[in-house]
Coordinates of C-alpha atoms and ligand atoms in Angstrom, one line a residue:
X1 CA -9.3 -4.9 -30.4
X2 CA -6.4 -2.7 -30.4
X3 CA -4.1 -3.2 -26.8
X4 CA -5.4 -0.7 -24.3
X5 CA -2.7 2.3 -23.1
X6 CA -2.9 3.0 -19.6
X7 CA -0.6 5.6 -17.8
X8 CA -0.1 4.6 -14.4
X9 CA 0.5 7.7 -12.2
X10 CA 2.1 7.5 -8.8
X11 CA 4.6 8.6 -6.1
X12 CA 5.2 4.7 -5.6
X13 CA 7.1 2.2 -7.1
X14 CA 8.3 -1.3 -6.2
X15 CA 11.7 -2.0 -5.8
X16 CA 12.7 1.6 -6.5
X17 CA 10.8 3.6 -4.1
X18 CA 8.7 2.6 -1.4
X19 CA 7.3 3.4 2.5
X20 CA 4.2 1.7 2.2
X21 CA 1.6 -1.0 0.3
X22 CA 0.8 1.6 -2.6
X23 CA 4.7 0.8 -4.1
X24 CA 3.8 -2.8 -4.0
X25 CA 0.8 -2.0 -5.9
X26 CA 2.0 0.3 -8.3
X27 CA 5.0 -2.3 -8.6
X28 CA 2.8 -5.4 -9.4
X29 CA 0.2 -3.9 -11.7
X30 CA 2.2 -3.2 -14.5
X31 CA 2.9 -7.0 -15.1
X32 CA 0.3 -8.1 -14.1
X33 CA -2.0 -5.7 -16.4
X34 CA 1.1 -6.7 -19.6
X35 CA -0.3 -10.7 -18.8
X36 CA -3.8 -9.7 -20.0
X37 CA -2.3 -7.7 -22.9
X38 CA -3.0 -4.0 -21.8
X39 CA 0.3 -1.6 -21.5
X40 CA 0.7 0.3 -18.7
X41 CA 3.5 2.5 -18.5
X42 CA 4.4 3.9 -15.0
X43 CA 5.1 7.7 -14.9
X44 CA 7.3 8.7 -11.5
X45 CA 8.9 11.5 -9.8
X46 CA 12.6 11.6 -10.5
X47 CA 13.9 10.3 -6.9
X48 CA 17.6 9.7 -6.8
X49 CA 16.5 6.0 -6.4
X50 CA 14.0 5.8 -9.5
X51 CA 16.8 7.5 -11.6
X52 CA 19.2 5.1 -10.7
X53 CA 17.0 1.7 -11.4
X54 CA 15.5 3.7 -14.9
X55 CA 17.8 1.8 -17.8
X56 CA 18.5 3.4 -21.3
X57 CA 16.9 6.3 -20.4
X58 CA 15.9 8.8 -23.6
X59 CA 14.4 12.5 -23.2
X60 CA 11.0 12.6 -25.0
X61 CA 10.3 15.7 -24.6
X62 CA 10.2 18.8 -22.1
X63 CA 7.2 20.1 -20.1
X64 CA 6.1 23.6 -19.3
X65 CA 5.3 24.2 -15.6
X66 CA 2.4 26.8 -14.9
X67 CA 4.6 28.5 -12.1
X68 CA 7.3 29.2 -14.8
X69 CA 9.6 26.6 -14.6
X70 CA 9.8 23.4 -17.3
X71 CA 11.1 19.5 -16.5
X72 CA 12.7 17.1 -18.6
X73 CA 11.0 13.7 -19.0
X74 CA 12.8 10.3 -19.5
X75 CA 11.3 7.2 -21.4
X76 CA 13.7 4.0 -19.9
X77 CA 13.0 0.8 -19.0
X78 CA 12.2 -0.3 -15.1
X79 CA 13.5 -4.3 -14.7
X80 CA 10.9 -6.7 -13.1
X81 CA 11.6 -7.5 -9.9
X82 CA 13.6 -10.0 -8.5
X83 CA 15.5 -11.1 -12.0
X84 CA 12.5 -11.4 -14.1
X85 CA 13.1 -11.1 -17.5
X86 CA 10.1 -8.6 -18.4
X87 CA 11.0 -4.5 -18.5
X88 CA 8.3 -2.2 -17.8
X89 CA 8.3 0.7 -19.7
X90 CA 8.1 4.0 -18.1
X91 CA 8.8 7.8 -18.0
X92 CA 10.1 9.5 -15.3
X93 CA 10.2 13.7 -14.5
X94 CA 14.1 14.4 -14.3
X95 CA 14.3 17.5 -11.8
X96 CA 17.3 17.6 -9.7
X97 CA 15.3 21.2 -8.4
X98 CA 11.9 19.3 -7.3
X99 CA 13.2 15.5 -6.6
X100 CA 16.3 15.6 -5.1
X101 CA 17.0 16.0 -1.4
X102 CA 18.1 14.4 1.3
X103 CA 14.8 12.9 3.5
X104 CA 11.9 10.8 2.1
X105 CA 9.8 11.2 -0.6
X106 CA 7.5 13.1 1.0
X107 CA 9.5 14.5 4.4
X108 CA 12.5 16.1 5.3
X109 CA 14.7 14.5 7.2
X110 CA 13.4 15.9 10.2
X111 CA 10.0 14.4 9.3
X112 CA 8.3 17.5 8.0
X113 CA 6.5 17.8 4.7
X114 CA 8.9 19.6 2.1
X115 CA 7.8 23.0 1.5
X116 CA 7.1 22.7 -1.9
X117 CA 5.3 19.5 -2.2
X118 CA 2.3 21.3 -3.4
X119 CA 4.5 22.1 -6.6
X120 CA 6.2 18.7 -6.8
X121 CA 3.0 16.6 -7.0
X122 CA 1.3 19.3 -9.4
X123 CA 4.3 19.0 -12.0
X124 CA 3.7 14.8 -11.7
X125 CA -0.2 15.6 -13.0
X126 CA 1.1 18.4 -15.3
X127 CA 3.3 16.2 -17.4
X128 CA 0.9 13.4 -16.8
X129 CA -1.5 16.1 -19.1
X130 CA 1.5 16.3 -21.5
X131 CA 1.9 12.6 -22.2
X132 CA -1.9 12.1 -22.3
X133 CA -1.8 15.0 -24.9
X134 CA 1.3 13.4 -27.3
X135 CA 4.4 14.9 -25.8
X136 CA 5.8 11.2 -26.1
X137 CA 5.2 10.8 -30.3
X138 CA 5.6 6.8 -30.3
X139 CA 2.9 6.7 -26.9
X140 CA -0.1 8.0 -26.0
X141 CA -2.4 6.6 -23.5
X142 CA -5.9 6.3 -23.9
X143 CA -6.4 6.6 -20.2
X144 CA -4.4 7.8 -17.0
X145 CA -4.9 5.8 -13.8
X146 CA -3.8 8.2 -10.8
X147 CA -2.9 6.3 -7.4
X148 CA -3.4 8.6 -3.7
X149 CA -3.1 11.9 -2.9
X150 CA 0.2 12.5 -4.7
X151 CA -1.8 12.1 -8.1
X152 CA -4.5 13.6 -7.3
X153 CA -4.1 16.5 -9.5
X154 CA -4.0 14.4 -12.6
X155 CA -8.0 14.2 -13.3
X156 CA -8.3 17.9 -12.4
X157 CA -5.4 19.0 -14.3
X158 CA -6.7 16.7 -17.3
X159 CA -10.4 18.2 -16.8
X160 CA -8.3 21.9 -16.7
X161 CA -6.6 21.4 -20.0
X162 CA -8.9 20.7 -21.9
X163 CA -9.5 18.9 -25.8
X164 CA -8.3 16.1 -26.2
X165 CA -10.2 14.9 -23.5
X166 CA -8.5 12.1 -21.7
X167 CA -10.1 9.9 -19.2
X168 CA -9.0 9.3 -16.0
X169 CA -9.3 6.7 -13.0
X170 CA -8.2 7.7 -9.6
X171 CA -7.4 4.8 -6.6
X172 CA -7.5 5.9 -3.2
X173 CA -5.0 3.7 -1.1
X174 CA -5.6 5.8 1.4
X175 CA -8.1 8.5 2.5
X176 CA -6.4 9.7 5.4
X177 CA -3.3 11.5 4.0
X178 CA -5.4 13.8 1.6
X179 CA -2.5 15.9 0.3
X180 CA -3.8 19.2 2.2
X181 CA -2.1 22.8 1.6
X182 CA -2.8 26.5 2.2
X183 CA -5.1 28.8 -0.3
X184 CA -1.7 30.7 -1.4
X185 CA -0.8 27.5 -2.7
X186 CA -3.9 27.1 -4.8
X187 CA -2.5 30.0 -6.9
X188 CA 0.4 29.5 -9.9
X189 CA -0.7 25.6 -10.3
X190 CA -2.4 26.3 -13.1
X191 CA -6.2 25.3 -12.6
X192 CA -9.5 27.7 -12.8
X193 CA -9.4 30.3 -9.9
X194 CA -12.8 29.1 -9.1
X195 CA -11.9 25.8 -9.1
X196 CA -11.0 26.4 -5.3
X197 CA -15.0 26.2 -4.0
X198 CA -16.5 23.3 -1.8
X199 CA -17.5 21.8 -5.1
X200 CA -14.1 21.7 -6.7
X201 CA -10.8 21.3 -5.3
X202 CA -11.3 23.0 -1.7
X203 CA -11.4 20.9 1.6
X204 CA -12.4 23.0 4.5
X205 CA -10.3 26.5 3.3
X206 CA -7.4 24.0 2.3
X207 CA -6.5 22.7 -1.3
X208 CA -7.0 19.0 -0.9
X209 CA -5.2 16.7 -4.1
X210 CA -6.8 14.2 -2.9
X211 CA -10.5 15.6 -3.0
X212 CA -9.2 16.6 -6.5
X213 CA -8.8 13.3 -7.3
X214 CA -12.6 12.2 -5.9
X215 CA -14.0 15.3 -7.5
X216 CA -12.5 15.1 -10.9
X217 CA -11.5 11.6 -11.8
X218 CA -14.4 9.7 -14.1
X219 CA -14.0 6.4 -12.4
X220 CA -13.1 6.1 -8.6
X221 CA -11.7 3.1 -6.9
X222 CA -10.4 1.6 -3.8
X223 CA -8.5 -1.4 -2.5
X224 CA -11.3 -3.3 -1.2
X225 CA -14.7 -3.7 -1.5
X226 CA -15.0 -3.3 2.6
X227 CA -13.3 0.1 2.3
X228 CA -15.6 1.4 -0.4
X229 CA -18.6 1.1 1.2
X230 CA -16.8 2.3 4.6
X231 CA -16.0 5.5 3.5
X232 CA -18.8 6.3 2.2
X233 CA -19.8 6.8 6.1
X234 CA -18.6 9.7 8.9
X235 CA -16.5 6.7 10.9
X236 CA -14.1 6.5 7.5
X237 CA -14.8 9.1 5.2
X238 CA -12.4 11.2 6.9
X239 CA -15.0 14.6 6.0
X240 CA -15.0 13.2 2.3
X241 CA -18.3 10.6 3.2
X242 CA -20.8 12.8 1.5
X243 CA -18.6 13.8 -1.4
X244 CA -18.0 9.5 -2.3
X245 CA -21.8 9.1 -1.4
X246 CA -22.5 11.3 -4.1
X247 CA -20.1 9.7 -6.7
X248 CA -20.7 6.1 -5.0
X249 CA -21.8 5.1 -8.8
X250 CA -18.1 5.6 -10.3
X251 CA -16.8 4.2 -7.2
X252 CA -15.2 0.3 -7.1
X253 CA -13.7 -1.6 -4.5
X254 CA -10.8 -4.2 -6.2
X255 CA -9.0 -6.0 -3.9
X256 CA -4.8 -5.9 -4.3
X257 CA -3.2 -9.0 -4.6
X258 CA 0.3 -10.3 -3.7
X259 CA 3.1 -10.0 -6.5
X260 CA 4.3 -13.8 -6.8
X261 CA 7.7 -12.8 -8.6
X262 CA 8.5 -11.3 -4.9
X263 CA 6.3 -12.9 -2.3
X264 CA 6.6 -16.8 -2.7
X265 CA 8.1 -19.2 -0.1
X266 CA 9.1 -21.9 -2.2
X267 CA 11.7 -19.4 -4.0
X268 CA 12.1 -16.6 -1.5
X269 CA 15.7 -15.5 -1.6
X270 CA 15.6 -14.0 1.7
X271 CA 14.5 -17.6 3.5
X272 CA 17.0 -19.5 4.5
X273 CA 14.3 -22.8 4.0
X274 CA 11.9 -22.9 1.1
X275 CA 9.1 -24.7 1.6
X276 CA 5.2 -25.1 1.0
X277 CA 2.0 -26.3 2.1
X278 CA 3.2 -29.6 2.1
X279 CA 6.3 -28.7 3.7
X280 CA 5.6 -26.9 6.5
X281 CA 7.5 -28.3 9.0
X282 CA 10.9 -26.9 6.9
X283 CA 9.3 -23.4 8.2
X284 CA 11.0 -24.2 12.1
X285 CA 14.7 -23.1 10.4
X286 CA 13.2 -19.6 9.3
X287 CA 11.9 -19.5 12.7
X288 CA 15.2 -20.5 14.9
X289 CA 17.3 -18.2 12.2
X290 CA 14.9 -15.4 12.7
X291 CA 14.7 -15.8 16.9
X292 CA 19.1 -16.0 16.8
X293 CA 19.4 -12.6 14.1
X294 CA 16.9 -10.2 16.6
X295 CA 18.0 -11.4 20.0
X296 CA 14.9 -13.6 20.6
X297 CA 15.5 -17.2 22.9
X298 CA 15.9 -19.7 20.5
X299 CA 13.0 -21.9 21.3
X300 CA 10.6 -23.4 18.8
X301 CA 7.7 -24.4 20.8
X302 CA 7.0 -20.6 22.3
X303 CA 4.5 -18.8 19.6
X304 CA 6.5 -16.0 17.6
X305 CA 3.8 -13.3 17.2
X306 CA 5.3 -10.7 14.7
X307 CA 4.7 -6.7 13.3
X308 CA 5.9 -5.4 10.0
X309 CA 4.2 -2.1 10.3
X310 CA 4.6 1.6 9.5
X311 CA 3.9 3.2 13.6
X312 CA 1.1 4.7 13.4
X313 CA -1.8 5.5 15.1
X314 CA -3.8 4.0 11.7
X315 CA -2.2 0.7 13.1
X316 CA -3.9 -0.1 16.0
X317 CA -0.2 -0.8 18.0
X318 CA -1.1 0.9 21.7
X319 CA -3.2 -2.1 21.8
X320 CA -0.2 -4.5 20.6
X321 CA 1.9 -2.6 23.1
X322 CA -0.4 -3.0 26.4
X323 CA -1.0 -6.9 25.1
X324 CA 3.1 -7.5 25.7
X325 CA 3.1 -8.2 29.0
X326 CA 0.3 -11.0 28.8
X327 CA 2.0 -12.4 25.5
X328 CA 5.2 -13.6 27.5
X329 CA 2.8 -14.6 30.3
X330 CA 1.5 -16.7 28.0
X331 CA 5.0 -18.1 26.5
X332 CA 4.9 -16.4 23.7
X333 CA 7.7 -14.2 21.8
X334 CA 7.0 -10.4 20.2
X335 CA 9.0 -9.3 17.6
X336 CA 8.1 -6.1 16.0
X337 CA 9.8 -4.5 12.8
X338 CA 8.5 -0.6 12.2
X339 CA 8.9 2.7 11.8
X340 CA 7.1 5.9 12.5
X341 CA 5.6 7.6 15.6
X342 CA 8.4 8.3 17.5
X343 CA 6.5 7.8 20.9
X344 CA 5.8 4.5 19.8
X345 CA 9.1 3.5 18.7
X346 CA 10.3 4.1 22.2
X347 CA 7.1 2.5 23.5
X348 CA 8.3 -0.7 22.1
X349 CA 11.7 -0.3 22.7
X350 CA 11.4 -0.3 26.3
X351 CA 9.1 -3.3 26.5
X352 CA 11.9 -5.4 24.4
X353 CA 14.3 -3.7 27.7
X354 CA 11.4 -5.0 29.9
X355 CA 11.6 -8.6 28.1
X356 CA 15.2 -9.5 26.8
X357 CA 15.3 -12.7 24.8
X358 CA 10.8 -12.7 24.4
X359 CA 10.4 -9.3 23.1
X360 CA 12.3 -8.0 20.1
X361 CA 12.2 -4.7 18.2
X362 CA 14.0 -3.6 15.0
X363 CA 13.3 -0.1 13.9
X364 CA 13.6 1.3 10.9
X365 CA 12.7 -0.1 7.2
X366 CA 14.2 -3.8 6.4
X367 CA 12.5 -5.1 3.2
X368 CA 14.7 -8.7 3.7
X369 CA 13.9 -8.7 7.0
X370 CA 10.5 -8.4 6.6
X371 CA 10.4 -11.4 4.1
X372 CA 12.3 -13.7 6.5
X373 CA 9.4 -12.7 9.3
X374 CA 7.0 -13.9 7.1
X375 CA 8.8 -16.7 6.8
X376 CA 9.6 -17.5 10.2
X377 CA 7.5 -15.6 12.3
X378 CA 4.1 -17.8 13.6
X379 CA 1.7 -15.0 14.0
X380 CA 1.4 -11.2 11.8
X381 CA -0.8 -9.0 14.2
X382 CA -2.5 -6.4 11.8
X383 CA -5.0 -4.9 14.9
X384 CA -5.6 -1.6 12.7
X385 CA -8.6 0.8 13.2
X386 CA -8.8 0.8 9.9
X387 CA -7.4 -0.6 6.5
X388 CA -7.9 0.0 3.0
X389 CA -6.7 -3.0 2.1
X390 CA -3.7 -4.4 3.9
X391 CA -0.8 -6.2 2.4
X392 CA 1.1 -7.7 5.6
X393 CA -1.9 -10.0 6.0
X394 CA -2.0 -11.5 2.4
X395 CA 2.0 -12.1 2.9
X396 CA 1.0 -13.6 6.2
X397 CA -1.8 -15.7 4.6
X398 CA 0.8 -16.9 1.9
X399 CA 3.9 -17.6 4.3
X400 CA 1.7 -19.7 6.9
X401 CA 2.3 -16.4 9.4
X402 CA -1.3 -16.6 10.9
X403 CA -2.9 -13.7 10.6
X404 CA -4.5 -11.6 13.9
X405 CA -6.4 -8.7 12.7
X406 CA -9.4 -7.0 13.4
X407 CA -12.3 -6.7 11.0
X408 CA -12.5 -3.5 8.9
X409 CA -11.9 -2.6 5.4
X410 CA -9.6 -5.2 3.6
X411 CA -8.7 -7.1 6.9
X412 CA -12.3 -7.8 7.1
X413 CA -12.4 -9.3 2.9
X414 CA -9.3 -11.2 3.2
X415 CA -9.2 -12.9 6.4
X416 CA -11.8 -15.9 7.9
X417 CA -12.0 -16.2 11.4
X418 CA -11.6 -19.2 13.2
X419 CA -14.0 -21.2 15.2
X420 CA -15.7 -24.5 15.3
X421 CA -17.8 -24.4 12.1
X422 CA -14.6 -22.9 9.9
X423 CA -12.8 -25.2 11.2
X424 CA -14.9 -27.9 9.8
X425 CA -15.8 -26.3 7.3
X426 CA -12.2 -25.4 6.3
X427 CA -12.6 -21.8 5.6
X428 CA -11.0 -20.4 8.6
X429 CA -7.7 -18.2 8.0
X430 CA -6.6 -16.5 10.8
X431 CA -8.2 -15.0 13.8
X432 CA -10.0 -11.8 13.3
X433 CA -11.9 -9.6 16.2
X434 CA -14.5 -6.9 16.2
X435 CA -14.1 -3.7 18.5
X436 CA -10.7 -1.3 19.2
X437 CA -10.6 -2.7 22.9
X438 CA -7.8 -4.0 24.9
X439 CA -10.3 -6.6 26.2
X440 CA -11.5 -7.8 22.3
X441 CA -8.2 -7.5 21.4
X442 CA -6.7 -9.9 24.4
X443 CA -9.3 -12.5 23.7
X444 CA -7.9 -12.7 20.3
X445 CA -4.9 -13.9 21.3
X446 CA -5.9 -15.8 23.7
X447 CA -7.9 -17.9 21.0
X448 CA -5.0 -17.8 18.6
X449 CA -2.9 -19.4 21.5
X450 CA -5.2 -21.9 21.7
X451 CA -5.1 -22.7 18.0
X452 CA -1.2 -22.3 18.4
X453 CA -1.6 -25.8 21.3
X454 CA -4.0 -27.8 18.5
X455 CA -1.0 -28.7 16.0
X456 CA -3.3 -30.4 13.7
X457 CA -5.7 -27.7 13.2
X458 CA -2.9 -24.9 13.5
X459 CA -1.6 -26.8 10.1
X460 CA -5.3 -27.1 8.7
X461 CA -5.2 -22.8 9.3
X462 CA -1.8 -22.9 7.8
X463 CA -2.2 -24.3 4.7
X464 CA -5.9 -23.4 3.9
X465 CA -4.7 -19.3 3.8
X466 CA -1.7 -20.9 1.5
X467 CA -4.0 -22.6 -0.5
X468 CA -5.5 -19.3 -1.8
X469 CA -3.0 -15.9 -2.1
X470 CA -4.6 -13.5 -3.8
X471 CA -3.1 -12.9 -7.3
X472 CA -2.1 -10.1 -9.3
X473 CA -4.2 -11.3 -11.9
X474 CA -7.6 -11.5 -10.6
X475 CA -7.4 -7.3 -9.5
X476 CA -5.7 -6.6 -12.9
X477 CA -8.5 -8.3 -14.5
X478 CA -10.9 -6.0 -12.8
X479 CA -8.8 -3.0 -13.6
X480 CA -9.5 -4.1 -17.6
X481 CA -12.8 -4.3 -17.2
X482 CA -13.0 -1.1 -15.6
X483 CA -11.1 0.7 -18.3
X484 CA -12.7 -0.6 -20.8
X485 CA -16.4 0.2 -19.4
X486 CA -15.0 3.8 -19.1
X487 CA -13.2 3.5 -22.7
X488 CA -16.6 2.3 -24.0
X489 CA -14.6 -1.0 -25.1
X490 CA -16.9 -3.6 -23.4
Ligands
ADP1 P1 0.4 0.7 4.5 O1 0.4 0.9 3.0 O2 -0.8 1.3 5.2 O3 1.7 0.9 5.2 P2 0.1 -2.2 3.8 O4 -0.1 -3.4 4.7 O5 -0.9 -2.0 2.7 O6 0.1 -0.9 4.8 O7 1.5 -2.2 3.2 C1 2.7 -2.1 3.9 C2 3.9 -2.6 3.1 O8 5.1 -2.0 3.7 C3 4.0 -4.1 3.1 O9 4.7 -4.5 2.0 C4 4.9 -4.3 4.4 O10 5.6 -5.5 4.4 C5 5.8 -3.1 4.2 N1 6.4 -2.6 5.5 C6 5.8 -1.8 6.4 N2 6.7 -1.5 7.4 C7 7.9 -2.1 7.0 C8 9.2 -2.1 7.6 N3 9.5 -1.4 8.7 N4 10.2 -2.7 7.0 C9 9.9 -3.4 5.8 N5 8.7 -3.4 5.2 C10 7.7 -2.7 5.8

């Protein structure tokens, strides 16, 4: 059997660009997908960041916009992360016009959506067509894999142009940013005018990319198999319910996995101690370096409970925030490292005011620092109303940070609660409650305290969620099956 061509489409990519778990994702799969020997070559937006990291880059071709305009794409090689000696290759859209300017990927630096995002997303899916179609002479995929809203115009700009027909998966990471613009965008993008109908690419009088993506794609999936059947309902569908219980046949839930080249305490360049399951105790330097570097009492016996967290409402942190005063009550330490919502950010700030030296908060994005949290930290809160799949807690799991979380979506597949029986049983992981209540919630940590005073079984919690990380190569296997059902290659 031939090796399988998959074009990986995303907004996303680990080390280069990230602000969330679909980088890490998009980052990992590659590799991991290259272990089972199926290519998958990463097509990206040409961010200052990913031209800079793309090496020996070559122009295969250019591509015609509908709205009049054409781009330039590269073919280079993207390193592995952290030294490895693989390359991923990859082609990247070269557009100083679409791609660069100052702000995020997505936002200005003011934090509002760039104008023309509508156009910027649409030319990712039209050269995604173009490289499906042969632009690139030595490389054509038999399949394109679309990841969130940003590629969600890949199936319905594949579907659009039609012979050769290319199929196409489409992975939601996340249903609640859905890629949503006005009517008057609709027009010039270059797909059927009545395409934009409640059974097409229209979401309540918007254009929706990502209800392109659910509409068009021929195989659907999400992060977890929590989340799939979750928003198939009103609570999580996020007004798409009806339109994934209707496709609930193409529709998979994989779980993600942790990237092993980046995530791994016995070689974690960002620890100051290594260490393992057996050597847990070495983790009591990560901690004391990690209370001294954000301002925290230096005092190994008080629980460090810990946040890595985009602030958002998704997150579940007013409940983290009315909690503070009861965690240094309790002796324990906060420290919180996120970004977002600005009314939260100032939220926390003035509780780490409130609590010098047991409450700490560093905002803004601090990949090292989140390692060395992971690494130091006791406890990773991850209360969130909901969660595809949720990364922080599988790097918690890994890095003996206990994990607190509530159970939805991924939180709910990944994490074992603790209690009598799991503990005997050893199966518990973590601490997990039900309800989005300050009193479930507080109970929660109360019980994880507890755990935190019973060394012995604190260690047994420890090291059975280090036992087990989710690989890489467990969801990349279930990606190959997937293609190849939908290749007919079985
Ligand atoms: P989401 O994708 O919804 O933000 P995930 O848990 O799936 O949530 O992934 C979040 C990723 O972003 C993780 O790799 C986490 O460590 C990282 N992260 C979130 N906030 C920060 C931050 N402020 N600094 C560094 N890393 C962060």
């Amino acid at each position: 059997m031939s090796e399988l061509k998959i074009l990986q489409v995303s907004a996303e990519y680990f080390p280069l660009i990230k602000t969330g778990g679909l980088a890490d994702v998009t980052g990992a799969l590659p590799g991991a997908l290259r272990a089972l020997g199926c290519e998958a070559r990463p097509l990206l937006p040409g961010f200052a960041a990913v031209l800079d990291g793309l090496q020996d880059p070559v122009e295969v071709g250019r591509c015609d916009l509908p709205w009049g305009r054409w781009v330039r794409v590269l073919r280079g090689q993207l390193p592995d992360p952290e030294g490895g000696a693989g390359h991923t290759t990859a082609y990247v859209i070269d557009s100083v016009a679409l791609y660069q300017r100052p702000g995020g990927p997505y936002e200005t630096p003011e934090r509002q959506p760039h104008p023309d995002n509508h156009q910027r997303f649409a030319a990712l899916a039209w050269v995604a067509v173009a490289l499906a179609h042969g632009l690139d002479a030595d490389w054509r995929p038999d399949l394109v894999h679309g990841h969130d809203w940003h590629a969600g115009l890949v199936p319905a700009c594949l579907k659009a142009a039609g012979p050769p027909f290319v199929p196409s998966v489409f992975t939601v990471h996340n249903l609640a940013y859905q890629g949503l613009f006005a009517r008057a965008d609709f027009d010039g993008l270059g797909l059927p005018w009545h395409w934009f109908q409640p059974d097409g690419v229209e979401f309540h009088g918007q254009l929706s990319f990502m209800k392109a993506g659910l509409h068009y794609a021929d195989r659907l999936t999400t992060v977890s198999p929590s989340y799939a059947r979750e928003i198939q309902t009103a609570e999580f569908g996020c007004g798409f319910e009806g339109l994934l219980r209707h496709r609930h046949a193409a529709l998979r839930g994989i779980l993600n996995g942790i990237d092993e080249r980046v995530w791994h305490p016995g070689r974690d360049r960002h620890l100051a101690a290594h260490y393992g399951a057996d050597s847990l105790e070495r983790r009591a330097l990560n901690k004391a370096a990690l209370q001294a570097e954000s301002g925290l009492q230096v005092c190994p016996e008080r629980p460090l409970f810990t946040v890595v967290s985009r602030l958002t409402e998704q997150k579940g942190l007013p409940l983290v925030l009315q909690a503070c005063d009861l965690l240094v009550e309790q002796g324990a330490q906060l420290l919180v490292l996120g970004s977002g919502d600005a009314g939260l950010e100032s939220a926390f700030r003035l509780k780490a005011l409130q609590h010098p030296g047991q409450i700490a908060v560093r905002l803004g994005y601090d990949e090292a620092l989140s390692h060395r949290i992971f690494g130091g930290g006791d406890v990773i809160l991850v209360p969130s109303r909901f969660e595809p799949c949720g990364l922080t807690q599988l790097y918690g799991l890994a890095y003996g940070c206990v994990p607190l979380v509530r159970r939805v979506g991924g939180l709910a597949d990944t994490v074992t609660d603790t209690d009598l029986l799991s503990l005997v049983d050893g199966s518990a992981t973590g601490v997990v409650f039900e309800r989005m209540e300050r009193g479930d919630f507080e109970y929660a940590l109360r019980r994880m305290l507890a755990l935190y005073r019973r060394p012995q079984d604190w260690r047994q919690v420890q090291r059975t969620g280090m036992a087990r990380p989710l690989h890489w190569s467990d969801a990349a296997a279930s990606y190959l099956t997937l293609y190849r059902e939908l290749l007919g290659r079985c």
